[in-house]
Amino acid sequence: MSEDRTSELLREIDAYVEGLFAPPDEALEAALRDSREAGLPEINVSASEGKLLQLLTEIAGARRILEIGTLGGYSTIHFARALPDGGTMISLELDERHADVARRNIERAGLSEKVEILVGDARELLAAMVEAGIEPFDLTFIDADKEGYPEYLDFALQLSRPGSLILGDNTIRDGSVLDPQDDSSRAMREFNERLARDERLSAVVVPLIREGIDGIAIARVLVD
Ligand code: SAH
Ligand code: DHB
Ligand code: MG
C-alpha cells in the first residue's frame, strides 16, 4: 500500500474509533476551542486516547491522580471525570498562561472541586512533594517536556505505592525512538528501556494512532 494510502487509512481508523467511543462532548470541545484561541499548541491527547485514560483510571479504581503537564486541561478533564466522589487530582504546569486556560476549561466542565493545578517546574514541584512525604498517587500521567521523562519516572516511583499505575504519553513519536536523533527522543528511548527493565514495574508500550503513530506507556508498580 502507498504511504499516502496508509496515512489516509490511519486517519480513517482513528475517526472510526473516535466516532464510536468518543462522541462529541461540549466541555471537551469548548476546552479545545478556547485553548486554540488562546494560542496554546495543539498537542493534547486525542479524543480516543482521552477515553483510554478515562478507562484506565476507572479500571485502576484511582482516587488520587498526578498529571505532569496540564496544557489546556484536555487530558485533565478525562481523568477528573473518571474519579469517584471524593477523588482528587493534582496537575503540574510550567506556563502560567496554560494553567489559566486550563483552570477555566476545568471550571466549565464542573470539575474545579476535584482538580488542583500547581504552577512551576515539575522537577521542583515533584521534589517538594517527595520532601513533604505526601500521600502516594494511585495513577501518574507523565506528559511534560520529553527530556524530563527519565527524571519524572524516578519521581513517579517515589510518589507511588504497590499497585499504582504510571502512564507516559508520546513514547513512540512516529518511530523516532527506534533511532533517536535528538535529546527528546533519546530521553524517550531511555524512558521506555527503564520501564522494560525496572524490576519494580510490569509495563508495556502500546502504539496509538495520533497525527502519525505515537504510543502510550502503561506501567504498574508491582505488589511484592
Ligand atoms: N496533558 C496535556 C498535554 C500536555 S503538553 C493534554 O494531553 O491535554 C505539555 C505541557 O507540559 C505544556 O503545557 C508545557 O508547558 C508543560 N511543561 C513543559 N515543561 C514543563 C516542566 N518542566 N514542568 C511542568 N510543565 C512543563
Ligand atoms: C508534543 C508534546 C506532547 O505531549 C504531545 O502529546 C504531542 C506533541 C510536542 O512537544 O511536540
Ligand atoms: Mg503528550
mmCIF file of N, CA and C and ligand atoms in Angstrom, residues 43-45 67 69-71 74-75 92-95 98 120-123 141 143-145 152, ligand 1:
data_model
loop_
_atom_site.group_PDB
_atom_site.id
_atom_site.type_symbol
_atom_site.label_atom_id
_atom_site.label_comp_id
_atom_site.label_asym_id
_atom_site.label_seq_id
_atom_site.Cartn_x
_atom_site.Cartn_y
_atom_site.Cartn_z
ATOM 1 N N ILE A 43 -1.281 20.079 21.139
ATOM 2 C CA ILE A 43 -0.546 18.846 21.414
ATOM 3 C C ILE A 43 -1.202 18.030 22.527
ATOM 4 N N ASN A 44 -2.492 18.275 22.737
ATOM 5 C CA ASN A 44 -3.256 17.475 23.702
ATOM 6 C C ASN A 44 -3.397 16.032 23.202
ATOM 7 N N VAL A 45 -3.756 15.123 24.113
ATOM 8 C CA VAL A 45 -4.055 13.746 23.690
ATOM 9 C C VAL A 45 -5.237 13.771 22.721
ATOM 10 N N GLU A 67 -0.818 14.466 37.422
ATOM 11 C CA GLU A 67 -0.534 14.692 35.998
ATOM 12 C C GLU A 67 0.648 15.647 35.897
ATOM 13 N N GLY A 69 2.236 18.011 33.305
ATOM 14 C CA GLY A 69 1.992 18.657 32.008
ATOM 15 C C GLY A 69 0.500 18.834 31.760
ATOM 16 N N THR A 70 -0.052 20.017 32.114
ATOM 17 C CA THR A 70 -1.507 20.260 32.053
ATOM 18 C C THR A 70 -1.960 20.761 30.691
ATOM 19 N N LEU A 71 -1.157 21.644 30.074
ATOM 20 C CA LEU A 71 -1.559 22.394 28.876
ATOM 21 C C LEU A 71 -2.928 23.053 29.140
ATOM 22 N N TYR A 74 -7.140 19.395 28.714
ATOM 23 C CA TYR A 74 -7.963 18.438 27.952
ATOM 24 C C TYR A 74 -7.832 17.024 28.533
ATOM 25 N N SER A 75 -6.602 16.563 28.727
ATOM 26 C CA SER A 75 -6.439 15.234 29.350
ATOM 27 C C SER A 75 -6.921 15.270 30.797
ATOM 28 N N LEU A 92 0.481 19.448 37.167
ATOM 29 C CA LEU A 92 1.628 20.358 37.244
ATOM 30 C C LEU A 92 1.870 21.028 35.896
ATOM 31 N N GLU A 93 2.059 22.349 35.907
ATOM 32 C CA GLU A 93 2.232 23.088 34.650
ATOM 33 C C GLU A 93 3.228 24.230 34.841
ATOM 34 N N LEU A 94 4.184 24.292 33.937
ATOM 35 C CA LEU A 94 5.239 25.315 33.989
ATOM 36 C C LEU A 94 4.717 26.694 33.604
ATOM 37 N N ASP A 95 3.817 26.736 32.612
ATOM 38 C CA ASP A 95 3.432 28.005 31.984
ATOM 39 C C ASP A 95 2.132 28.527 32.603
ATOM 40 N N HIS A 98 -0.866 28.703 30.279
ATOM 41 C CA HIS A 98 -1.517 27.412 30.050
ATOM 42 C C HIS A 98 -2.407 27.073 31.249
ATOM 43 N N GLY A 120 4.677 25.726 38.056
ATOM 44 C CA GLY A 120 6.113 25.745 38.327
ATOM 45 C C GLY A 120 6.791 24.657 37.523
ATOM 46 N N ASP A 121 8.109 24.572 37.662
ATOM 47 C CA ASP A 121 8.857 23.488 37.016
ATOM 48 C C ASP A 121 8.517 22.183 37.736
ATOM 49 N N ALA A 122 8.062 21.204 36.968
ATOM 50 C CA ALA A 122 7.631 19.940 37.580
ATOM 51 C C ALA A 122 8.733 19.325 38.451
ATOM 52 N N ARG A 123 10.006 19.501 38.031
ATOM 53 C CA ARG A 123 11.092 18.902 38.837
ATOM 54 C C ARG A 123 11.066 19.435 40.256
ATOM 55 N N PHE A 141 0.392 10.416 35.377
ATOM 56 C CA PHE A 141 0.449 10.560 33.919
ATOM 57 C C PHE A 141 1.583 11.526 33.585
ATOM 58 N N ASP A 143 3.515 13.714 30.963
ATOM 59 C CA ASP A 143 3.212 14.291 29.645
ATOM 60 C C ASP A 143 3.795 15.704 29.491
ATOM 61 N N ALA A 144 4.893 16.008 30.220
ATOM 62 C CA ALA A 144 5.513 17.338 30.080
ATOM 63 C C ALA A 144 6.689 17.235 29.100
ATOM 64 N N ASP A 145 7.710 18.067 29.264
ATOM 65 C CA ASP A 145 8.875 18.063 28.363
ATOM 66 C C ASP A 145 9.465 16.661 28.273
ATOM 67 N N TYR A 152 11.237 12.220 35.592
ATOM 68 C CA TYR A 152 9.851 12.163 36.076
ATOM 69 C C TYR A 152 9.489 10.742 36.519
HETATM 70 N N1 SAH B 1 -1.547 16.651 29.112
HETATM 71 C C1 SAH B 1 -1.930 17.654 28.116
HETATM 72 C C2 SAH B 1 -0.797 17.987 27.181
HETATM 73 C C3 SAH B 1 0.457 18.482 27.857
HETATM 74 S S1 SAH B 1 1.559 19.259 26.709
HETATM 75 C C4 SAH B 1 -3.100 17.072 27.294
HETATM 76 O O1 SAH B 1 -2.931 15.991 26.718
HETATM 77 O O2 SAH B 1 -4.151 17.724 27.199
HETATM 78 C C5 SAH B 1 2.942 19.500 27.729
HETATM 79 C C6 SAH B 1 2.780 20.589 28.789
HETATM 80 O O3 SAH B 1 3.896 20.460 29.690
HETATM 81 C C7 SAH B 1 2.839 22.023 28.233
HETATM 82 O O4 SAH B 1 1.738 22.762 28.674
HETATM 83 C C8 SAH B 1 4.132 22.594 28.807
HETATM 84 O O5 SAH B 1 4.057 23.965 29.144
HETATM 85 C C9 SAH B 1 4.317 21.752 30.074
HETATM 86 N N2 SAH B 1 5.703 21.667 30.531
HETATM 87 C C10 SAH B 1 6.834 21.650 29.793
HETATM 88 N N3 SAH B 1 7.916 21.566 30.567
HETATM 89 C C11 SAH B 1 7.464 21.534 31.853
HETATM 90 C C12 SAH B 1 8.101 21.475 33.120
HETATM 91 N N4 SAH B 1 9.427 21.429 33.237
HETATM 92 N N5 SAH B 1 7.322 21.455 34.233
HETATM 93 C C13 SAH B 1 5.960 21.480 34.128
HETATM 94 N N6 SAH B 1 5.315 21.550 32.947
HETATM 95 C C14 SAH B 1 6.051 21.581 31.829
#
